[in-house]
Tab-separated table of C-alpha atoms in Angstrom:
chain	number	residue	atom	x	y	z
A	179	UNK	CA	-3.779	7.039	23.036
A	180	UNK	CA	-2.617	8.688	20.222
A	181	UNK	CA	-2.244	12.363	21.065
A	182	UNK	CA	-3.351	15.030	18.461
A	183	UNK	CA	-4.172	17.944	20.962
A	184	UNK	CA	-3.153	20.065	23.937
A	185	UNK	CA	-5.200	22.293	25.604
A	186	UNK	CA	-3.199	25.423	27.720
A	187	UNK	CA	-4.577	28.067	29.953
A	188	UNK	CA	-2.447	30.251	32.485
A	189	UNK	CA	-2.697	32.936	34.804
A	190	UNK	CA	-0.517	35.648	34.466
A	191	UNK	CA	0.266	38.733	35.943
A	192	UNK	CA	-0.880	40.835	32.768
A	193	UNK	CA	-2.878	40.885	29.706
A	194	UNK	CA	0.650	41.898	28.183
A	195	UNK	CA	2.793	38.761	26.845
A	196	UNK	CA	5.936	40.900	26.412
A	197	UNK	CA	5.858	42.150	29.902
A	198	UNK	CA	3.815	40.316	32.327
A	199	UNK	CA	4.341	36.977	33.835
A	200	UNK	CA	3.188	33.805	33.681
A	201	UNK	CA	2.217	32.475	37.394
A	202	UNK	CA	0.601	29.242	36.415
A	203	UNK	CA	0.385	26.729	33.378
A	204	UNK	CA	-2.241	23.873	33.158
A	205	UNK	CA	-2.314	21.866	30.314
A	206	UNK	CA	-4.269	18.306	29.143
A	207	UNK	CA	-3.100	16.048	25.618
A	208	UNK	CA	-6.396	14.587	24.623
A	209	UNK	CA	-7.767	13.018	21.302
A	210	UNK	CA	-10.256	15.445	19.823
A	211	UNK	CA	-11.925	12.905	17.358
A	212	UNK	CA	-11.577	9.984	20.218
A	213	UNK	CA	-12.785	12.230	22.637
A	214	UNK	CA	-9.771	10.765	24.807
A	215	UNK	CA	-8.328	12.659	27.615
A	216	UNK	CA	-4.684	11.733	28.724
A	217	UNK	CA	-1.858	13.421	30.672
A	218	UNK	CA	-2.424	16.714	32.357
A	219	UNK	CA	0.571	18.815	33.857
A	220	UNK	CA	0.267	21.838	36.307
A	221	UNK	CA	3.238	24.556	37.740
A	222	UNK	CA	3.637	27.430	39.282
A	223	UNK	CA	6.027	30.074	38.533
A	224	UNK	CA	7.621	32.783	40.118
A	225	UNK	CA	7.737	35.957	38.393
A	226	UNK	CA	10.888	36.920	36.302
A	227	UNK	CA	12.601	40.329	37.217
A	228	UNK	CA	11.992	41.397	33.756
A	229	UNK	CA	7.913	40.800	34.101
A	230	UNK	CA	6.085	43.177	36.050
A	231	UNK	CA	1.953	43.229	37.414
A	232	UNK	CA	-0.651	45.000	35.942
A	233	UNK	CA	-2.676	46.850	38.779
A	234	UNK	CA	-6.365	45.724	37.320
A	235	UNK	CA	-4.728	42.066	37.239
A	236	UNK	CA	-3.253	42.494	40.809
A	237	UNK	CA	-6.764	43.805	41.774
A	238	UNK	CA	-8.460	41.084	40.337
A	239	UNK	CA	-6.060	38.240	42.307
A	240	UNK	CA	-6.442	40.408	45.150
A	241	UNK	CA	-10.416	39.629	45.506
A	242	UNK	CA	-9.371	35.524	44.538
A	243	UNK	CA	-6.509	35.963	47.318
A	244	UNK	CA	-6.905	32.265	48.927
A	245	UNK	CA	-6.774	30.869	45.581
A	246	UNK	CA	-3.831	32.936	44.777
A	247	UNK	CA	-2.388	32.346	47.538
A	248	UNK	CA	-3.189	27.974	47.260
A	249	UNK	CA	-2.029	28.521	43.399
A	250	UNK	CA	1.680	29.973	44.052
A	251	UNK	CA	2.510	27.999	47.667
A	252	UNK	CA	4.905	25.725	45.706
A	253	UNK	CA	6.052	28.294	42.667
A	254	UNK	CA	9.425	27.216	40.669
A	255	UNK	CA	11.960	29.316	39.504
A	256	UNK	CA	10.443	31.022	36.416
A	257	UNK	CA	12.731	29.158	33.636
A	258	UNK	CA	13.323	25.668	35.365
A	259	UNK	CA	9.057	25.371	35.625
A	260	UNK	CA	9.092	26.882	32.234
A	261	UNK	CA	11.212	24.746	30.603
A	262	UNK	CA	9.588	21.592	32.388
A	263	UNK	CA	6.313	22.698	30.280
A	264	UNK	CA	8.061	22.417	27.159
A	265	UNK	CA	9.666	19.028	28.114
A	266	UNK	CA	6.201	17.507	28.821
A	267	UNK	CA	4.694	18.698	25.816
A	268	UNK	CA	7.988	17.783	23.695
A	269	UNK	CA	7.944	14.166	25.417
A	270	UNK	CA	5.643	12.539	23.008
A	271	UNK	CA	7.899	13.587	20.004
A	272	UNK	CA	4.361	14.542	18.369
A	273	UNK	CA	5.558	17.959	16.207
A	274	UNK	CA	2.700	18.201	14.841
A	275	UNK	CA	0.289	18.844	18.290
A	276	UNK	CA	-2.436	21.214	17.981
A	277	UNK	CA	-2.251	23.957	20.692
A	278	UNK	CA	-5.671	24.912	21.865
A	279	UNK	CA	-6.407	28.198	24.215
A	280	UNK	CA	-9.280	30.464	24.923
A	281	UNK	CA	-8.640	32.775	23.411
A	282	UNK	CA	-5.497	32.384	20.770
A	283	UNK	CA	-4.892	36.331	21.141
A	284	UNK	CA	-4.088	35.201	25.163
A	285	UNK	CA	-2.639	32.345	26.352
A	286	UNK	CA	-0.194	31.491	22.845
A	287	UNK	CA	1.492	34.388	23.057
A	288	UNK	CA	2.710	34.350	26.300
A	289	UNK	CA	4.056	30.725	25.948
A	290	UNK	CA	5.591	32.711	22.455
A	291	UNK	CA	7.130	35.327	24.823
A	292	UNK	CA	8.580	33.434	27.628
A	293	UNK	CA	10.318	31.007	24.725
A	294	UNK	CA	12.333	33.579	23.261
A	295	UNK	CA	13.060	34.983	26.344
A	296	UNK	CA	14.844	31.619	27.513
A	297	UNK	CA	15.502	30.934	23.788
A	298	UNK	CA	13.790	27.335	23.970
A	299	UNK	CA	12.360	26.601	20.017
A	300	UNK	CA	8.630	27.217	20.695
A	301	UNK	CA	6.654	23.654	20.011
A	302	UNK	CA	3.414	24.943	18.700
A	303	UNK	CA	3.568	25.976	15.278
A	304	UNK	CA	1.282	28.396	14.529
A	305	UNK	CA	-0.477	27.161	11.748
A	306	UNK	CA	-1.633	24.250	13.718
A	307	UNK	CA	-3.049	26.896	16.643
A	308	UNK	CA	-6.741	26.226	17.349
A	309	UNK	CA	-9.235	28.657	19.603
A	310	UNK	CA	-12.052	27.420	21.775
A	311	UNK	CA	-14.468	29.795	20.359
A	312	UNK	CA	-14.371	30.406	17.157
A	313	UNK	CA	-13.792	26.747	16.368
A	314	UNK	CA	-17.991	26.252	18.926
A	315	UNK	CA	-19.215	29.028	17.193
A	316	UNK	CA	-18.321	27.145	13.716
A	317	UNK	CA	-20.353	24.248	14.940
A	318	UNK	CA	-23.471	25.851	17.189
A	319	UNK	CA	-23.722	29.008	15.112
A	320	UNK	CA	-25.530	31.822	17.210
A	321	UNK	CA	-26.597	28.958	18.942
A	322	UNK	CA	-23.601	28.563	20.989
A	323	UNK	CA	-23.942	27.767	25.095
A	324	UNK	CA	-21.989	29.859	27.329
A	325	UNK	CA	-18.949	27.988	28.499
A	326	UNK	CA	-19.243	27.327	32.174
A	327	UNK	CA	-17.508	24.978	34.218
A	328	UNK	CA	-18.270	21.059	34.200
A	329	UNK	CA	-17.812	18.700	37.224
A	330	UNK	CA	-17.261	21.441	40.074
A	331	UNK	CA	-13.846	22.237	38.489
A	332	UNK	CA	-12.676	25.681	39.766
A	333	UNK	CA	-12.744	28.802	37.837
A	334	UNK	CA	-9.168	29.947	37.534
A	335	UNK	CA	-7.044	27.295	38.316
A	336	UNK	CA	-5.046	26.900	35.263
A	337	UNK	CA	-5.650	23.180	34.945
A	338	UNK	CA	-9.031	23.061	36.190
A	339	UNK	CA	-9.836	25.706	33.595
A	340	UNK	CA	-7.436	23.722	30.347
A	341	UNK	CA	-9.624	20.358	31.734
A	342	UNK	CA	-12.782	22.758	31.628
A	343	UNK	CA	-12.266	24.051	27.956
A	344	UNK	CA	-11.085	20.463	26.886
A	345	UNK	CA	-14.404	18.583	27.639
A	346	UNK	CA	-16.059	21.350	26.075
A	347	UNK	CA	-13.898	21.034	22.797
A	348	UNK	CA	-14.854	17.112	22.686
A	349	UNK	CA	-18.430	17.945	23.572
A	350	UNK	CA	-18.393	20.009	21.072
A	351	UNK	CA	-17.111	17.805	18.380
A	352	UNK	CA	-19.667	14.859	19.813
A	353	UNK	CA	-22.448	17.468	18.882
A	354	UNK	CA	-20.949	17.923	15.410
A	355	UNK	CA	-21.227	14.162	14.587
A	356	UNK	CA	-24.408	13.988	16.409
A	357	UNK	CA	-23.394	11.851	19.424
A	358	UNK	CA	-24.365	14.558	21.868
């Protein structure tokens, strides 16, 4: 499989991507026009001194606590699992990957702060950035279903939730061309 696309999602400790922390990335490589999905990768992070919580993100986690709790059991120090992120998605040697998130204002960022805080070249150029939402509501219009989760996946597990948004990116493009 040739891959052309990545989908990310994490949970963090924030809405902020200079300040809070990253405490899980899921990601899947698929094929948007093949509607292939490959390799997925998951880790959990501990949180950098420099990264703080947000109280209405603590008390959010708070009411999810087993998950929380089942999510960080195995956390990494904050660069090492960082860095092993970037490796996966730099193992392909694809430069040109398109980075997909829901939404771009959320989960790009953050992977844009924690690389220049441990100064690692940041492998999703921007101009090749694509968002879950805008790029259904291009193709459904006002007619756009909610996006809920397929296949019992669970609602904020970060790869659960990148698996989630990437069958609904290929479903989406099968609808486009009429397959679906």
């Amino acid at each position: 499989m040739f891959v052309t696309d990545c989908f990310v999602d994490l949970e963090t400790t924030s809405c902020c991507p200079q300040a809070g922390g990253i405490f899980q990335i899921g990601a899947v490589k698929f094929n948007l026009f093949t509607g292939e999905v490959g390799e997925t990768f998951k880790v959990s992070l501990k949180l950098p001194k420099n990264r703080y919580w947000e109280e209405s993100t603590r008390q959010f986690w708070a009411s999810r606590y087993t998950l929380y709790n089942e999510i960080i059991k195995d956390s990494m120090e904050p660069e090492e699992g960082f860095k092993s992120f970037i490796n996966w998605i730099n193992k392909d040697g694809n430069e040109n990957i398109r980075a997909w998130s829901k939404p771009l204002s959320f989960d790009l960022p953050f992977i844009a702060s924690y690389c220049e805080q441990y100064d690692i070249k940041n492998p999703f150029k921007h101009w090749h950035h694509r968002d879950l939402r805008s790029f259904m509501m291009g193709i459904y219009g006002e007619d756009m279903p909610k996006i809920t989760m397929k296949n019992g996946l669970v609602e904020h597990d970060a790869l659960a939730d990148a698996l989630n948004e990437t069958l609904w990116a290929i479903d989406t493009w099968k609808y486009k061309k009429g397959e679906k």
